[in-house]
Amino acid sequence: MYTQAIDLAPGASPARPEAASGRDAAFEAAIAQDRKVEAQDWMPEGYRKTLVRQISQHAHSEVVGMLPEGNWVTRAPSLKRKAILLAKIQDEGGHGLYLYAAAETLGVARDDLIDGLLTGRAKYSSIFNYPAPSWADMGAIGWLVDGAAIMNQIPLCRCSYGPYARAMIRICKEESFHQRQGFDIMLSLARGTPAQKAMAQASLNRWWWPVVMMFGPSDKDSIHSAQTMVWGIKRISNDDLRQKFIDATVPQAELLGLSIPDPDLKWNAQRGHYDYGAIDWDEFWRVVNGDGPCNRERLGDRVRAHEKGAWVREAAMAHAAKQAARSQQRAA
Ligand code: BYC
């Protein structure tokens, strides 16, 4: 997918040797005409840095997002559910890889990005710092977390940066399967025994507000939105996406026969949207800043997995070096 990537020294900026004003004009024209900016095109440093930040945070979220579900692979209630869960988790690892590859086209080294995650320098989505203590959480994560992810990611398929937009197209197709498998788990539980239905309701109660927060701070507090919308990276604001998600999800909860834990949730015919209750932004920022229920556990697990995988990386590098030496010998 990323064969358009060019060979750049890590840290090098993909600049074209043109006069500054011409470069700016070409970039501005691409944005104004809604054309894609590609890796080899000149781009303002702020645009490049913003993309590296967002794409790498997104990649980290996919990788950390494997952890709450990984815990349930050995406890899935049937072979079919286990196979589906495994496939979903594997997809998330794949999404992380497409996204790291997309970030690399901007002249950053993957090792630096991963170091940012492991040292706590880089953010990942707040949502993965919540626990998943019951099987119903596998349903709620797929239905709600992947549902929110799709809502946020569909507009990113139209992002102005080509490699990110193209990665998002494939990711969204897979997320759609993830969302449906989650809803299917919730449906089975909601139509099951009273204890199963209660488990589904308890899970919805736990995940609802963290998922509503996942779209990011309200528009008035979003520091990046104004600029990223001008650049065509973000197409729909945090609050507008949150509203679209709530409007789409309420009827799904009704179909499941589950109630959303928000006493202020009600249809507003005048606005044509659901009104919803106040979001606990203190909780959001606590979690974003490292003090959520599972932040330490998630990061600790990632660091341990990285350390345990050192021998695999070393073996792969040694193999690649051997292959390169052999093809050099053959060419000589
Ligand atoms: N968690 O100015 P703002 C998934 C940070 S889905 C943590 O509005 P922006 C998956 C933000 O980074 C999840 N931090 O920022 C699903 C910024 O801090 P910095 C991943 C958050 O970038 C299922 C500050 O708050 N999806 O992977 O314009 C299974 C101010 O915010 C959060 C993506 O990453 C949060 N929830 O908008 C497995 C989608 N929200 O960076 C995996 C791509 C905000 O200045 N990303 N912050 O230190 C985006 O669309 C945007 O980056 C966001 C935030 C909407 C998330």
mmCIF file of C-alpha atoms and ligand atoms in Angstrom:
data_model
loop_
_atom_site.group_PDB
_atom_site.id
_atom_site.type_symbol
_atom_site.label_atom_id
_atom_site.label_comp_id
_atom_site.label_asym_id
_atom_site.label_seq_id
_atom_site.Cartn_x
_atom_site.Cartn_y
_atom_site.Cartn_z
ATOM 1 C CA MET A 1 0.000 0.000 0.000
ATOM 2 C CA TYR A 2 2.873 2.358 0.697
ATOM 3 C CA THR A 3 5.008 1.727 -2.367
ATOM 4 C CA GLN A 4 4.707 5.437 -3.090
ATOM 5 C CA ALA A 5 6.877 6.008 -0.018
ATOM 6 C CA ILE A 6 10.237 7.491 -0.784
ATOM 7 C CA ASP A 7 13.569 6.670 0.845
ATOM 8 C CA LEU A 8 14.229 9.387 3.392
ATOM 9 C CA ALA A 9 16.810 9.573 6.122
ATOM 10 C CA PRO A 10 15.013 9.389 9.485
ATOM 11 C CA GLY A 11 14.051 12.898 10.546
ATOM 12 C CA ALA A 12 14.472 14.333 7.062
ATOM 13 C CA SER A 13 11.636 16.535 5.829
ATOM 14 C CA PRO A 14 10.211 15.579 2.435
ATOM 15 C CA ALA A 15 10.818 18.955 0.805
ATOM 16 C CA ARG A 16 11.011 19.804 -2.899
ATOM 17 C CA PRO A 17 13.735 22.204 -4.044
ATOM 18 C CA GLU A 18 11.428 25.044 -5.135
ATOM 19 C CA ALA A 19 11.148 28.671 -4.140
ATOM 20 C CA ALA A 20 9.377 28.960 -0.771
ATOM 21 C CA SER A 21 6.461 30.997 -2.148
ATOM 22 C CA GLY A 22 5.910 28.533 -5.020
ATOM 23 C CA ARG A 23 5.974 25.625 -2.607
ATOM 24 C CA ASP A 24 3.456 27.298 -0.321
ATOM 25 C CA ALA A 25 1.202 28.114 -3.273
ATOM 26 C CA ALA A 26 1.306 24.529 -4.567
ATOM 27 C CA PHE A 27 0.401 23.203 -1.126
ATOM 28 C CA GLU A 28 -2.379 25.769 -0.618
ATOM 29 C CA ALA A 29 -3.776 24.963 -4.075
ATOM 30 C CA ALA A 30 -3.834 21.223 -3.324
ATOM 31 C CA ILE A 31 -5.736 21.883 -0.089
ATOM 32 C CA ALA A 32 -8.135 24.385 -1.701
ATOM 33 C CA GLN A 33 -8.901 22.021 -4.593
ATOM 34 C CA ASP A 34 -9.250 19.047 -2.288
ATOM 35 C CA ARG A 35 -6.393 17.158 -3.964
ATOM 36 C CA LYS A 36 -4.247 14.741 -1.985
ATOM 37 C CA VAL A 37 -0.886 15.816 -0.599
ATOM 38 C CA GLU A 38 1.597 12.977 -1.132
ATOM 39 C CA ALA A 39 4.771 12.016 0.727
ATOM 40 C CA GLN A 40 7.083 13.479 -1.926
ATOM 41 C CA ASP A 41 5.231 16.828 -2.040
ATOM 42 C CA TRP A 42 6.459 19.861 -0.128
ATOM 43 C CA MET A 43 4.361 20.529 2.961
ATOM 44 C CA PRO A 44 4.562 23.060 5.821
ATOM 45 C CA GLU A 45 6.429 21.733 8.839
ATOM 46 C CA GLY A 46 3.340 22.260 11.049
ATOM 47 C CA TYR A 47 1.238 20.095 8.720
ATOM 48 C CA ARG A 48 3.873 17.344 8.756
ATOM 49 C CA LYS A 49 4.237 17.447 12.558
ATOM 50 C CA THR A 50 0.473 17.411 13.082
ATOM 51 C CA LEU A 51 0.136 14.340 10.895
ATOM 52 C CA VAL A 52 2.986 12.556 12.652
ATOM 53 C CA ARG A 53 1.316 13.300 16.006
ATOM 54 C CA GLN A 54 -2.144 12.193 14.980
ATOM 55 C CA ILE A 55 -1.184 9.159 12.877
ATOM 56 C CA SER A 56 1.260 7.828 15.471
ATOM 57 C CA GLN A 57 -1.239 8.338 18.325
ATOM 58 C CA HIS A 58 -3.747 6.509 16.205
ATOM 59 C CA ALA A 59 -1.271 3.644 15.583
ATOM 60 C CA HIS A 60 -0.480 3.428 19.317
ATOM 61 C CA SER A 61 -4.227 3.274 20.062
ATOM 62 C CA GLU A 62 -4.664 0.320 17.737
ATOM 63 C CA VAL A 63 -1.792 -1.550 19.367
ATOM 64 C CA VAL A 64 -2.779 -0.774 22.969
ATOM 65 C CA GLY A 65 -6.381 -1.513 21.936
ATOM 66 C CA MET A 66 -5.417 -5.164 21.505
ATOM 67 C CA LEU A 67 -4.773 -5.532 25.246
ATOM 68 C CA PRO A 68 -8.263 -5.405 26.825
ATOM 69 C CA GLU A 69 -9.504 -7.949 24.280
ATOM 70 C CA GLY A 70 -6.401 -10.152 24.352
ATOM 71 C CA ASN A 71 -7.271 -10.935 27.943
ATOM 72 C CA TRP A 72 -10.458 -12.694 26.763
ATOM 73 C CA VAL A 73 -9.089 -14.968 24.026
ATOM 74 C CA THR A 74 -8.635 -17.922 26.390
ATOM 75 C CA ARG A 75 -12.029 -17.336 28.010
ATOM 76 C CA ALA A 76 -14.258 -16.845 24.963
ATOM 77 C CA PRO A 77 -17.489 -18.814 25.442
ATOM 78 C CA SER A 78 -17.265 -20.848 22.196
ATOM 79 C CA LEU A 79 -14.800 -21.802 19.477
ATOM 80 C CA LYS A 80 -16.622 -19.523 17.022
ATOM 81 C CA ARG A 81 -16.442 -16.516 19.364
ATOM 82 C CA LYS A 82 -12.761 -17.240 20.031
ATOM 83 C CA ALA A 83 -11.935 -17.378 16.307
ATOM 84 C CA ILE A 84 -13.787 -14.109 15.667
ATOM 85 C CA LEU A 85 -12.093 -12.379 18.603
ATOM 86 C CA LEU A 86 -8.658 -13.570 17.478
ATOM 87 C CA ALA A 87 -9.291 -12.276 13.956
ATOM 88 C CA LYS A 88 -10.409 -8.904 15.311
ATOM 89 C CA ILE A 89 -7.357 -8.518 17.546
ATOM 90 C CA GLN A 90 -5.098 -9.479 14.666
ATOM 91 C CA ASP A 91 -6.797 -6.826 12.479
ATOM 92 C CA GLU A 92 -6.007 -4.212 15.135
ATOM 93 C CA GLY A 93 -2.326 -5.188 15.080
ATOM 94 C CA GLY A 94 -2.507 -4.810 11.290
ATOM 95 C CA HIS A 95 -4.093 -1.354 11.591
ATOM 96 C CA GLY A 96 -1.218 -0.316 13.838
ATOM 97 C CA LEU A 97 1.231 -1.480 11.164
ATOM 98 C CA TYR A 98 -0.512 0.369 8.284
ATOM 99 C CA LEU A 99 -0.557 3.504 10.409
ATOM 100 C CA TYR A 100 3.098 3.309 11.480
ATOM 101 C CA ALA A 101 3.926 2.820 7.778
ATOM 102 C CA ALA A 102 1.833 5.889 6.876
ATOM 103 C CA ALA A 103 3.656 7.931 9.562
ATOM 104 C CA GLU A 104 7.033 6.753 8.225
ATOM 105 C CA THR A 105 6.255 8.348 4.846
ATOM 106 C CA LEU A 106 6.545 11.675 6.721
ATOM 107 C CA GLY A 107 10.229 11.042 7.441
ATOM 108 C CA VAL A 108 10.046 9.718 11.001
ATOM 109 C CA ALA A 109 11.572 6.461 12.211
ATOM 110 C CA ARG A 110 9.203 3.825 13.548
ATOM 111 C CA ASP A 111 11.575 3.109 16.455
ATOM 112 C CA ASP A 112 11.230 6.734 17.615
ATOM 113 C CA LEU A 113 7.441 6.537 17.466
ATOM 114 C CA ILE A 114 7.360 3.304 19.450
ATOM 115 C CA ASP A 115 9.814 4.760 21.944
ATOM 116 C CA GLY A 116 7.343 7.640 22.423
ATOM 117 C CA LEU A 117 4.613 5.169 23.349
ATOM 118 C CA LEU A 118 6.757 3.052 25.660
ATOM 119 C CA THR A 119 8.208 6.009 27.557
ATOM 120 C CA GLY A 120 4.798 7.662 27.971
ATOM 121 C CA ARG A 121 5.804 10.645 25.774
ATOM 122 C CA ALA A 122 3.081 9.904 23.219
ATOM 123 C CA LYS A 123 -0.637 9.629 23.796
ATOM 124 C CA TYR A 124 -2.997 6.839 22.842
ATOM 125 C CA SER A 125 -6.791 6.777 23.083
ATOM 126 C CA SER A 126 -8.188 7.283 26.586
ATOM 127 C CA ILE A 127 -10.703 4.491 25.992
ATOM 128 C CA PHE A 128 -8.162 1.699 26.386
ATOM 129 C CA ASN A 129 -7.439 2.666 29.981
ATOM 130 C CA TYR A 130 -10.710 1.149 31.184
ATOM 131 C CA PRO A 131 -11.013 -2.459 32.408
ATOM 132 C CA ALA A 132 -12.844 -5.292 30.616
ATOM 133 C CA PRO A 133 -13.899 -7.591 33.485
ATOM 134 C CA SER A 134 -16.734 -9.507 31.745
ATOM 135 C CA TRP A 135 -17.363 -11.244 28.416
ATOM 136 C CA ALA A 136 -20.037 -8.630 27.683
ATOM 137 C CA ASP A 137 -17.197 -6.096 27.478
ATOM 138 C CA MET A 138 -16.067 -7.817 24.267
ATOM 139 C CA GLY A 139 -19.524 -6.989 22.926
ATOM 140 C CA ALA A 140 -19.519 -3.426 24.250
ATOM 141 C CA ILE A 141 -16.007 -2.730 22.922
ATOM 142 C CA GLY A 142 -16.939 -3.927 19.426
ATOM 143 C CA TRP A 143 -20.331 -2.254 19.369
ATOM 144 C CA LEU A 144 -19.423 1.044 21.032
ATOM 145 C CA VAL A 145 -15.646 1.536 20.818
ATOM 146 C CA ASP A 146 -15.338 0.306 17.236
ATOM 147 C CA GLY A 147 -18.620 2.075 16.449
ATOM 148 C CA ALA A 148 -17.140 5.351 17.709
ATOM 149 C CA ALA A 149 -13.876 4.621 15.908
ATOM 150 C CA ILE A 150 -15.712 4.202 12.576
ATOM 151 C CA MET A 151 -17.646 7.434 13.109
ATOM 152 C CA ASN A 152 -14.329 9.250 13.624
ATOM 153 C CA GLN A 153 -12.443 7.388 10.896
ATOM 154 C CA ILE A 154 -14.863 7.534 7.942
ATOM 155 C CA PRO A 155 -14.171 11.284 7.498
ATOM 156 C CA LEU A 156 -10.434 10.520 7.776
ATOM 157 C CA CYS A 157 -10.750 8.519 4.525
ATOM 158 C CA ARG A 158 -11.045 11.999 2.951
ATOM 159 C CA CYS A 159 -8.028 13.378 4.835
ATOM 160 C CA SER A 160 -5.817 15.590 2.667
ATOM 161 C CA TYR A 161 -2.723 13.432 3.258
ATOM 162 C CA GLY A 162 -2.859 10.570 0.740
ATOM 163 C CA PRO A 163 -1.104 7.744 2.641
ATOM 164 C CA TYR A 164 -3.241 8.320 5.776
ATOM 165 C CA ALA A 165 -6.490 8.578 3.778
ATOM 166 C CA ARG A 166 -5.748 5.347 1.900
ATOM 167 C CA ALA A 167 -4.852 3.463 5.082
ATOM 168 C CA MET A 168 -8.136 4.614 6.606
ATOM 169 C CA ILE A 169 -10.205 3.160 3.761
ATOM 170 C CA ARG A 170 -9.024 -0.362 4.507
ATOM 171 C CA ILE A 171 -9.155 0.146 8.263
ATOM 172 C CA CYS A 172 -12.771 1.336 8.107
ATOM 173 C CA LYS A 173 -13.843 -1.775 6.196
ATOM 174 C CA GLU A 174 -12.362 -3.948 8.924
ATOM 175 C CA GLU A 175 -13.763 -1.790 11.736
ATOM 176 C CA SER A 176 -17.211 -2.309 10.303
ATOM 177 C CA PHE A 177 -16.855 -6.079 10.811
ATOM 178 C CA HIS A 178 -15.588 -5.376 14.345
ATOM 179 C CA GLN A 179 -18.602 -3.255 15.165
ATOM 180 C CA ARG A 180 -21.018 -5.877 13.877
ATOM 181 C CA GLN A 181 -19.392 -8.720 15.782
ATOM 182 C CA GLY A 182 -19.653 -6.625 18.965
ATOM 183 C CA PHE A 183 -23.308 -5.873 18.350
ATOM 184 C CA ASP A 184 -23.901 -9.586 17.701
ATOM 185 C CA ILE A 185 -22.413 -10.467 21.119
ATOM 186 C CA MET A 186 -24.615 -7.835 22.775
ATOM 187 C CA LEU A 187 -27.688 -9.140 20.940
ATOM 188 C CA SER A 188 -27.041 -12.736 22.080
ATOM 189 C CA LEU A 189 -26.606 -11.589 25.677
ATOM 190 C CA ALA A 190 -29.588 -9.224 25.602
ATOM 191 C CA ARG A 191 -31.806 -12.040 24.314
ATOM 192 C CA GLY A 192 -30.286 -14.590 26.708
ATOM 193 C CA THR A 193 -30.979 -15.353 30.357
ATOM 194 C CA PRO A 194 -31.762 -12.509 32.807
ATOM 195 C CA ALA A 195 -28.188 -12.861 34.130
ATOM 196 C CA GLN A 196 -26.752 -12.467 30.613
ATOM 197 C CA LYS A 197 -28.919 -9.430 29.937
ATOM 198 C CA ALA A 198 -27.823 -7.906 33.251
ATOM 199 C CA MET A 199 -24.180 -8.503 32.252
ATOM 200 C CA ALA A 200 -24.763 -6.677 28.935
ATOM 201 C CA GLN A 201 -26.457 -3.767 30.743
ATOM 202 C CA ALA A 202 -23.640 -3.516 33.300
ATOM 203 C CA SER A 203 -21.114 -3.392 30.484
ATOM 204 C CA LEU A 204 -23.043 -0.661 28.643
ATOM 205 C CA ASN A 205 -23.192 1.267 31.928
ATOM 206 C CA ARG A 206 -19.404 1.063 32.276
ATOM 207 C CA TRP A 207 -18.453 1.899 28.654
ATOM 208 C CA TRP A 208 -20.995 4.549 27.669
ATOM 209 C CA TRP A 209 -19.387 7.678 29.115
ATOM 210 C CA PRO A 210 -15.769 6.716 28.316
ATOM 211 C CA VAL A 211 -16.872 6.140 24.693
ATOM 212 C CA VAL A 212 -18.673 9.497 24.556
ATOM 213 C CA MET A 213 -15.424 11.104 25.786
ATOM 214 C CA MET A 214 -13.321 9.253 23.226
ATOM 215 C CA PHE A 215 -14.153 11.843 20.533
ATOM 216 C CA GLY A 216 -11.909 14.297 22.365
ATOM 217 C CA PRO A 217 -12.480 17.591 24.201
ATOM 218 C CA SER A 218 -15.457 19.776 23.311
ATOM 219 C CA ASP A 219 -14.847 21.999 20.281
ATOM 220 C CA LYS A 220 -14.260 25.072 22.427
ATOM 221 C CA ASP A 221 -11.387 23.277 24.226
ATOM 222 C CA SER A 222 -9.929 21.439 21.224
ATOM 223 C CA ILE A 223 -6.525 22.990 20.605
ATOM 224 C CA HIS A 224 -5.827 21.428 17.205
ATOM 225 C CA SER A 225 -9.230 21.337 15.467
ATOM 226 C CA ALA A 226 -9.252 24.827 13.919
ATOM 227 C CA GLN A 227 -5.946 24.314 12.106
ATOM 228 C CA THR A 228 -6.454 20.653 11.209
ATOM 229 C CA MET A 229 -9.821 21.499 9.671
ATOM 230 C CA VAL A 230 -8.246 24.235 7.548
ATOM 231 C CA TRP A 231 -5.663 21.691 6.385
ATOM 232 C CA GLY A 232 -8.339 19.104 5.538
ATOM 233 C CA ILE A 233 -6.958 16.568 8.022
ATOM 234 C CA LYS A 234 -10.002 16.678 10.252
ATOM 235 C CA ARG A 235 -13.284 17.040 8.354
ATOM 236 C CA ILE A 236 -15.863 16.962 11.168
ATOM 237 C CA SER A 237 -15.398 18.471 14.632
ATOM 238 C CA ASN A 238 -15.152 16.452 17.882
ATOM 239 C CA ASP A 239 -18.611 17.579 19.092
ATOM 240 C CA ASP A 240 -20.305 16.959 15.744
ATOM 241 C CA LEU A 241 -18.888 13.421 15.571
ATOM 242 C CA ARG A 242 -19.941 12.782 19.173
ATOM 243 C CA GLN A 243 -23.480 13.889 18.328
ATOM 244 C CA LYS A 244 -23.598 11.702 15.202
ATOM 245 C CA PHE A 245 -22.438 8.728 17.275
ATOM 246 C CA ILE A 246 -25.068 9.281 19.978
ATOM 247 C CA ASP A 247 -27.835 9.753 17.398
ATOM 248 C CA ALA A 248 -26.867 6.506 15.655
ATOM 249 C CA THR A 249 -26.386 4.460 18.822
ATOM 250 C CA VAL A 250 -29.525 5.250 20.831
ATOM 251 C CA PRO A 251 -31.840 3.298 18.454
ATOM 252 C CA GLN A 252 -29.383 0.379 18.545
ATOM 253 C CA ALA A 253 -29.567 0.287 22.347
ATOM 254 C CA GLU A 254 -33.386 0.370 22.070
ATOM 255 C CA LEU A 255 -33.288 -2.612 19.705
ATOM 256 C CA LEU A 256 -31.146 -4.465 22.258
ATOM 257 C CA GLY A 257 -33.615 -3.563 25.005
ATOM 258 C CA LEU A 258 -30.804 -1.936 27.025
ATOM 259 C CA SER A 259 -30.881 1.516 28.582
ATOM 260 C CA ILE A 260 -28.217 4.148 28.140
ATOM 261 C CA PRO A 261 -26.980 5.407 31.525
ATOM 262 C CA ASP A 262 -27.816 9.058 30.929
ATOM 263 C CA PRO A 263 -30.982 10.436 32.567
ATOM 264 C CA ASP A 264 -30.710 13.600 30.450
ATOM 265 C CA LEU A 265 -30.713 11.736 27.141
ATOM 266 C CA LYS A 266 -33.788 12.721 25.146
ATOM 267 C CA TRP A 267 -34.786 13.395 21.557
ATOM 268 C CA ASN A 268 -34.898 17.087 20.687
ATOM 269 C CA ALA A 269 -37.271 17.411 17.743
ATOM 270 C CA GLN A 270 -36.288 21.033 17.205
ATOM 271 C CA ARG A 271 -32.595 20.218 16.770
ATOM 272 C CA GLY A 272 -33.238 16.838 15.139
ATOM 273 C CA HIS A 273 -30.719 15.310 17.559
ATOM 274 C CA TYR A 274 -30.564 13.691 20.967
ATOM 275 C CA ASP A 275 -29.729 15.998 23.865
ATOM 276 C CA TYR A 276 -27.352 14.375 26.336
ATOM 277 C CA GLY A 277 -26.059 14.947 29.853
ATOM 278 C CA ALA A 278 -22.900 16.727 31.013
ATOM 279 C CA ILE A 279 -19.601 15.000 30.289
ATOM 280 C CA ASP A 280 -17.165 14.611 33.189
ATOM 281 C CA TRP A 281 -14.189 16.350 31.573
ATOM 282 C CA ASP A 282 -12.136 16.028 34.772
ATOM 283 C CA GLU A 283 -12.294 12.277 34.374
ATOM 284 C CA PHE A 284 -11.340 12.566 30.682
ATOM 285 C CA TRP A 285 -8.219 14.634 31.392
ATOM 286 C CA ARG A 286 -7.251 12.433 34.350
ATOM 287 C CA VAL A 287 -7.274 9.404 32.050
ATOM 288 C CA VAL A 288 -5.521 11.226 29.183
ATOM 289 C CA ASN A 289 -2.829 12.406 31.599
ATOM 290 C CA GLY A 290 -2.014 8.904 32.844
ATOM 291 C CA ASP A 291 -4.224 8.435 35.893
ATOM 292 C CA GLY A 292 -7.076 6.290 34.573
ATOM 293 C CA PRO A 293 -8.125 2.903 35.982
ATOM 294 C CA CYS A 294 -5.699 0.911 33.770
ATOM 295 C CA ASN A 295 -3.069 3.351 32.403
ATOM 296 C CA ARG A 296 -0.194 1.807 34.335
ATOM 297 C CA GLU A 297 -1.269 -1.755 33.580
ATOM 298 C CA ARG A 298 -1.646 -1.113 29.833
ATOM 299 C CA LEU A 299 1.690 0.645 29.448
ATOM 300 C CA GLY A 300 3.426 -1.957 31.637
ATOM 301 C CA ASP A 301 2.008 -4.746 29.453
ATOM 302 C CA ARG A 302 3.195 -2.997 26.268
ATOM 303 C CA VAL A 303 6.690 -2.446 27.671
ATOM 304 C CA ARG A 304 6.939 -6.110 28.736
ATOM 305 C CA ALA A 305 5.680 -7.324 25.337
ATOM 306 C CA HIS A 306 8.253 -5.113 23.602
ATOM 307 C CA GLU A 307 11.072 -6.419 25.778
ATOM 308 C CA LYS A 308 10.006 -10.032 25.286
ATOM 309 C CA GLY A 309 9.888 -9.470 21.518
ATOM 310 C CA ALA A 310 13.501 -8.204 21.353
ATOM 311 C CA TRP A 311 14.820 -11.571 20.145
ATOM 312 C CA VAL A 312 12.271 -11.622 17.295
ATOM 313 C CA ARG A 313 13.367 -8.180 16.112
ATOM 314 C CA GLU A 314 17.045 -9.159 16.383
ATOM 315 C CA ALA A 315 16.447 -12.394 14.444
ATOM 316 C CA ALA A 316 14.489 -10.532 11.722
ATOM 317 C CA MET A 317 17.264 -7.929 11.376
ATOM 318 C CA ALA A 318 19.960 -10.635 11.209
ATOM 319 C CA HIS A 319 17.939 -12.479 8.565
ATOM 320 C CA ALA A 320 17.454 -9.287 6.512
ATOM 321 C CA ALA A 321 21.200 -8.502 6.730
ATOM 322 C CA LYS A 322 22.046 -12.039 5.573
ATOM 323 C CA GLN A 323 19.622 -11.786 2.645
ATOM 324 C CA ALA A 324 21.030 -8.386 1.644
ATOM 325 C CA ALA A 325 24.625 -9.724 1.793
ATOM 326 C CA ARG A 326 23.616 -12.723 -0.366
ATOM 327 C CA SER A 327 21.968 -10.587 -3.031
ATOM 328 C CA GLN A 328 25.009 -8.271 -3.052
ATOM 329 C CA GLN A 329 27.262 -11.329 -3.560
ATOM 330 C CA ARG A 330 25.061 -12.529 -6.398
ATOM 331 C CA ALA A 331 25.122 -9.088 -8.041
ATOM 332 C CA ALA A 332 28.958 -8.858 -7.782
HETATM 333 N N1 BYC B 1 -7.572 10.073 24.182
HETATM 334 O O1 BYC B 1 -7.159 19.354 20.060
HETATM 335 P P1 BYC B 1 -7.728 17.996 20.230
HETATM 336 C C1 BYC B 1 -8.891 2.746 17.808
HETATM 337 C C2 BYC B 1 -5.767 14.732 23.101
HETATM 338 S S1 BYC B 1 -9.884 4.117 17.985
HETATM 339 C C3 BYC B 1 -6.360 10.593 24.426
HETATM 340 O O2 BYC B 1 -9.194 17.841 19.978
HETATM 341 P P2 BYC B 1 -7.129 16.412 17.875
HETATM 342 C C4 BYC B 1 -9.424 1.400 18.038
HETATM 343 C C5 BYC B 1 -5.191 15.168 21.753
HETATM 344 O O3 BYC B 1 -4.291 14.193 21.242
HETATM 345 C C6 BYC B 1 -8.994 5.402 18.810
HETATM 346 N N2 BYC B 1 -5.992 11.844 24.050
HETATM 347 O O4 BYC B 1 -6.885 16.939 19.350
HETATM 348 C C7 BYC B 1 -10.748 1.136 18.123
HETATM 349 C C8 BYC B 1 -4.537 16.460 22.136
HETATM 350 O O5 BYC B 1 -3.321 16.218 22.838
HETATM 351 P P3 BYC B 1 -1.842 16.459 22.139
HETATM 352 C C9 BYC B 1 -7.927 6.076 18.026
HETATM 353 C C10 BYC B 1 -6.923 12.569 23.399
HETATM 354 O O6 BYC B 1 -5.953 15.600 17.500
HETATM 355 C C11 BYC B 1 -11.183 -0.149 18.403
HETATM 356 C C12 BYC B 1 -5.486 17.037 23.171
HETATM 357 O O7 BYC B 1 -6.211 15.925 23.687
HETATM 358 N N3 BYC B 1 -8.435 6.905 16.960
HETATM 359 O O8 BYC B 1 -7.765 2.940 17.556
HETATM 360 O O9 BYC B 1 -7.528 17.516 16.972
HETATM 361 C C13 BYC B 1 -10.300 -1.167 18.624
HETATM 362 C C14 BYC B 1 -6.448 18.049 22.584
HETATM 363 O O10 BYC B 1 -7.407 17.445 21.709
HETATM 364 C C15 BYC B 1 -8.196 12.088 23.108
HETATM 365 C C16 BYC B 1 -7.702 7.938 16.497
HETATM 366 O O11 BYC B 1 -6.634 8.180 16.964
HETATM 367 C C17 BYC B 1 -8.519 10.778 23.522
HETATM 368 N N4 BYC B 1 -9.719 10.217 23.320
HETATM 369 O O12 BYC B 1 -8.413 15.463 18.015
HETATM 370 C C18 BYC B 1 -8.928 -0.906 18.528
HETATM 371 C C19 BYC B 1 -8.303 8.682 15.313
HETATM 372 N N5 BYC B 1 -8.891 13.050 22.470
HETATM 373 O O13 BYC B 1 -1.771 15.493 20.974
HETATM 374 C C20 BYC B 1 -8.494 0.366 18.234
HETATM 375 C C21 BYC B 1 -7.390 9.757 14.788
HETATM 376 C C22 BYC B 1 -8.073 14.102 22.364
HETATM 377 O O14 BYC B 1 -1.791 17.883 21.702
HETATM 378 N N6 BYC B 1 -7.293 10.877 15.684
HETATM 379 N N7 BYC B 1 -6.895 13.834 22.938
HETATM 380 O O15 BYC B 1 -0.861 16.110 23.233
HETATM 381 C C23 BYC B 1 -8.205 11.877 15.708
HETATM 382 O O16 BYC B 1 -9.189 11.894 14.979
HETATM 383 C C24 BYC B 1 -7.915 13.063 16.618
HETATM 384 O O17 BYC B 1 -6.560 13.008 16.979
HETATM 385 C C25 BYC B 1 -8.802 13.066 17.903
HETATM 386 C C26 BYC B 1 -8.354 14.271 18.768
HETATM 387 C C27 BYC B 1 -10.258 13.273 17.514
HETATM 388 C C28 BYC B 1 -8.637 11.792 18.710
#
